[in-house]
Coordinates of C-alpha atoms in Angstrom, one line a residue:
X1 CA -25.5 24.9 16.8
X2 CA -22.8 26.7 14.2
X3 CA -19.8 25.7 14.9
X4 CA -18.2 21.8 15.5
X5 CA -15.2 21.1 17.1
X6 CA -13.5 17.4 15.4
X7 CA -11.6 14.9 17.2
X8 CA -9.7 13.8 13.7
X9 CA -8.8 10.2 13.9
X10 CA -11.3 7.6 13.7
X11 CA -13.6 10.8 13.9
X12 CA -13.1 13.4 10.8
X13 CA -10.9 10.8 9.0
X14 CA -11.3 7.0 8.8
X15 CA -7.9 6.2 10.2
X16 CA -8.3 3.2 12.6
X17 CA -8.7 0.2 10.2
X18 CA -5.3 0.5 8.8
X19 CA -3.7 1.5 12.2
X20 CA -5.3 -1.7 13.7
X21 CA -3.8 -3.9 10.6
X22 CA -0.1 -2.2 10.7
X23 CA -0.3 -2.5 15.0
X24 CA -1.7 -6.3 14.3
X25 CA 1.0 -7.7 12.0
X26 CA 3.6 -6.0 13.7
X27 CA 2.6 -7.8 16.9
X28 CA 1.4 -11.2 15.7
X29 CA 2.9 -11.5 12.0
X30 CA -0.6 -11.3 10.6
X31 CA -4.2 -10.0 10.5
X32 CA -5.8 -13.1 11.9
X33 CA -9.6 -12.0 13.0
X34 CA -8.9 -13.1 16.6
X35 CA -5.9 -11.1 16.7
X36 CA -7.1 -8.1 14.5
X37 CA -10.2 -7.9 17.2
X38 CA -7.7 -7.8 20.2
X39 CA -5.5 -5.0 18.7
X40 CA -9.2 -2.9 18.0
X41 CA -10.2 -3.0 21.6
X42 CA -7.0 -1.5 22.7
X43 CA -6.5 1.1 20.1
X44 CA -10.3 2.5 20.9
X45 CA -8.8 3.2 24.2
X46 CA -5.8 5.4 22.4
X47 CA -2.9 4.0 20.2
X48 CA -0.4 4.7 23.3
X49 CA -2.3 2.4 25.1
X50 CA -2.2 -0.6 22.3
X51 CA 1.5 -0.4 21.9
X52 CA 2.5 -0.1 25.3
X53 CA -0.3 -3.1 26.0
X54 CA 0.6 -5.6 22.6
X55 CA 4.6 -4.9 23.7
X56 CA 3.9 -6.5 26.9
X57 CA 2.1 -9.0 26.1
X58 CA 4.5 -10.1 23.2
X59 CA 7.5 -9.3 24.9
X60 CA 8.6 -7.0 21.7
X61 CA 10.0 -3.2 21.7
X62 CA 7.9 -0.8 21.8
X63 CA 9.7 0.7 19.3
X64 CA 9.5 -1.8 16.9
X65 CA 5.2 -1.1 17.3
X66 CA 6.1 2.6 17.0
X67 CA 8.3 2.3 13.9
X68 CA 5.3 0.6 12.1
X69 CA 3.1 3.2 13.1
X70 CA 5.5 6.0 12.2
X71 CA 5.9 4.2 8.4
X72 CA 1.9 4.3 8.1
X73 CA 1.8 8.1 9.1
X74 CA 5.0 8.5 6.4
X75 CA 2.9 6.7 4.1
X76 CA -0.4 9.0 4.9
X77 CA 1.8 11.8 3.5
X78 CA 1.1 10.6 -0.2
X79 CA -1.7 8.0 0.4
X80 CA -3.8 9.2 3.6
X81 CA -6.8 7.4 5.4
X82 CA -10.0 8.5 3.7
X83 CA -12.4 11.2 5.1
X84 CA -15.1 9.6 7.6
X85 CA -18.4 9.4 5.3
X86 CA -20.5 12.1 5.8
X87 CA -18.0 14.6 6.9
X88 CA -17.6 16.6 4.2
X89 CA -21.3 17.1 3.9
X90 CA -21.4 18.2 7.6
X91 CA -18.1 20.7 6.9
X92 CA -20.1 21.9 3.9
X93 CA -23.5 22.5 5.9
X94 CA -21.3 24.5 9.0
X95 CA -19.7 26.8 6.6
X96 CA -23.1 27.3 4.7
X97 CA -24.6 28.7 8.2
X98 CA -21.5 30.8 8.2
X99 CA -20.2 28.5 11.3
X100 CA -16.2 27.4 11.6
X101 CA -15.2 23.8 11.5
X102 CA -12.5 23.2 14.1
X103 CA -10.0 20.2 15.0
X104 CA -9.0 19.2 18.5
X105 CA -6.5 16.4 18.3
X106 CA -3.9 14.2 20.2
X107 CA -2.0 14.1 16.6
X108 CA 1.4 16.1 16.6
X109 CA 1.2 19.1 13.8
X110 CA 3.0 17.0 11.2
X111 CA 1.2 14.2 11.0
X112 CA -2.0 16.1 10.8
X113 CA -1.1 18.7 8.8
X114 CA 0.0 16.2 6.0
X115 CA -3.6 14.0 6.4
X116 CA -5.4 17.2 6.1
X117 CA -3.8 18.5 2.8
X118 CA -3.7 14.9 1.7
X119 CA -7.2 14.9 1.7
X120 CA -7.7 18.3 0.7
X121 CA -9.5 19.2 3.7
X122 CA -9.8 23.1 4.7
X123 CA -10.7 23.2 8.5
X124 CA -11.2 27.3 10.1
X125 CA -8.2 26.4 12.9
X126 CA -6.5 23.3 14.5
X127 CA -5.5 22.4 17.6
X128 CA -2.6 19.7 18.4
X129 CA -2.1 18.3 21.9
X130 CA 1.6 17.9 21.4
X131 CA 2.1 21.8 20.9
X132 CA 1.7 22.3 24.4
X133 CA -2.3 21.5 25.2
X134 CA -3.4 19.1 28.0
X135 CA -5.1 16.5 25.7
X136 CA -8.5 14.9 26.3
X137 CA -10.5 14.7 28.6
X138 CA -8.9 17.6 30.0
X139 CA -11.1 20.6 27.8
X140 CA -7.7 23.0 27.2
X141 CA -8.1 21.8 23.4
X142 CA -11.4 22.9 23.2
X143 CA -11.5 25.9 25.6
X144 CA -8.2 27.5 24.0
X145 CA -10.4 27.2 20.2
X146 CA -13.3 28.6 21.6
X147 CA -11.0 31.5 23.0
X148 CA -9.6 32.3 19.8
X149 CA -12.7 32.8 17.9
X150 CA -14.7 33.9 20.4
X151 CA -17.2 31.6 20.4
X152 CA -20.2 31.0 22.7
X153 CA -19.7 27.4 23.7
X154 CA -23.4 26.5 23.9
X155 CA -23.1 26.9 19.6
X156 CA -20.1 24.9 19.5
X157 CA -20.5 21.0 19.0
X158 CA -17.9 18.1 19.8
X159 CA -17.8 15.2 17.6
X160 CA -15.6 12.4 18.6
X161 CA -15.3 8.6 18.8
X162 CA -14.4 8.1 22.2
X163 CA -15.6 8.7 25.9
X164 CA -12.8 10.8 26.7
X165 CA -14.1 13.5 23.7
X166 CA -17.5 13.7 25.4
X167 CA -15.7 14.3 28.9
X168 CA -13.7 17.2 27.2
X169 CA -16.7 19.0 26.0
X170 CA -18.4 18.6 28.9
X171 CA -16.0 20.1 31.3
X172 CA -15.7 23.1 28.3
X173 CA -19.8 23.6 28.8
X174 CA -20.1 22.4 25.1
X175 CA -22.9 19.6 23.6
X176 CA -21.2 16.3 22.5
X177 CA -21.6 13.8 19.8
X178 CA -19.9 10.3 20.0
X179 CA -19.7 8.8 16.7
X180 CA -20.0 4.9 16.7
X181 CA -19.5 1.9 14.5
X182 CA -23.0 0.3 14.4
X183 CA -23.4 -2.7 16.4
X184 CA -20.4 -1.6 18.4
X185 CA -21.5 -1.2 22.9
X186 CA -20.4 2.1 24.4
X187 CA -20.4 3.1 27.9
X188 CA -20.6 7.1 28.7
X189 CA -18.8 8.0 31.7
X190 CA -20.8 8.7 34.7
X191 CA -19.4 12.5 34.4
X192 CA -20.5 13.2 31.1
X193 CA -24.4 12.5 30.3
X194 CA -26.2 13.3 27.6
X195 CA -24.3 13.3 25.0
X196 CA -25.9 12.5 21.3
X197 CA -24.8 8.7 20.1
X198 CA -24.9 8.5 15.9
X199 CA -23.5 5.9 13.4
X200 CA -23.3 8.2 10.6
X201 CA -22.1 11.6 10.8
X202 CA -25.0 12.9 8.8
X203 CA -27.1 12.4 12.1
X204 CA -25.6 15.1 12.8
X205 CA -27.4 17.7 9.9
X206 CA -30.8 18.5 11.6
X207 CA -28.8 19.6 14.6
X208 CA -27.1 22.3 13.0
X209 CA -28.6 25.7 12.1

């Protein structure tokens, strides 16, 4: 494979820690363990799904969980989340084989325009869900980047953290890779089989070439 396609969040930048903290003390007043684990299990499922979730169950506005959100991206603008370890090696080794590093995200523009010039991060094309693309695990994202650059999907890889990425590039005819937390269970949909499991994203070297 040449070519990856990266989910950015949690995948191609290390952003869930300090969205799980912000989400946490907005909803509990602190960053208790208990709490801290609760607020990770929902935001692996999407951050939509956490706020909407922790605003029920405290009985809070949802826009007082979506203001503290909104003030961490504001703050990624001058201080962003750092790059996942291993990815820049993995950017590094797809350009070296003449390949294009891609981003499929759920982000609006803004936000991840600003956390990839933050971290001074040069990806071949992006692709934001809010500019008009179905998001995941509908495969528009990943379809309308292999479209552009006319790329065979068989060459193009998905790298993501959830089961929704590996659904996405199955229904574009692409290979998947789920990146994981070690020690941390994941169930693949019954739909999408056979897609690579790795806790670092260097696993992900001796499959490119």
């Amino acid at each position: 494979m040449r070519h990856i396609i990266w989910d950015m969040g949690g995948t191609l930048v290390d952003t869930y820690p300090e969205v799980d903290r912000v989400l946490c003390e907005a909803a509990f007043g602190d960053a208790a363990p208990e709490h801290l684990r609760h607020v990770t299990g929902l935001t692996r499922h999407s951050i939509a799904h956490a706020i909407a979730t922790l605003s029920d169950e405290q009985r809070l506005d949802p826009e007082a969980l979506e203001a503290a959100y909104a003030d961490l991206k504001e703050r990624w603008r001058t201080r962003p989340a750092p790059v996942m370890d291993g990815a820049r090696e993995v950017m590094a080794r797809v350009s070296e084989l003449g390949g294009l590093n891609l981003v499929a995200t759920h982000r609006d523009r803004t936000s991840a325009t600003a956390l990839l010039q933050g971290l001074h991060l040069e990806m071949d094309d992006v692709v934001c869900a809010p500019d008009g693309v179905a998001r995941k695990p509908s495969p528009d994202m990943n379809l309308l980047l292999a479209q552009r650059h006319n790329l065979d999907p068989a060459e193009v890889l998905c790298v993501g953290d959830r089961p929704i990425d590996v659904v996405a590039a199955r229904e574009a005819g692409m290979p998947a890779a789920l990146l994981v937390r070690p020690g941390t269970t994941v169930t693949l949909p019954d739909d999408a089989p056979g897609a690579l499991v790795v806790a670092s994203l260097r696993d992900l070297l001796p499959l490119l070439d």
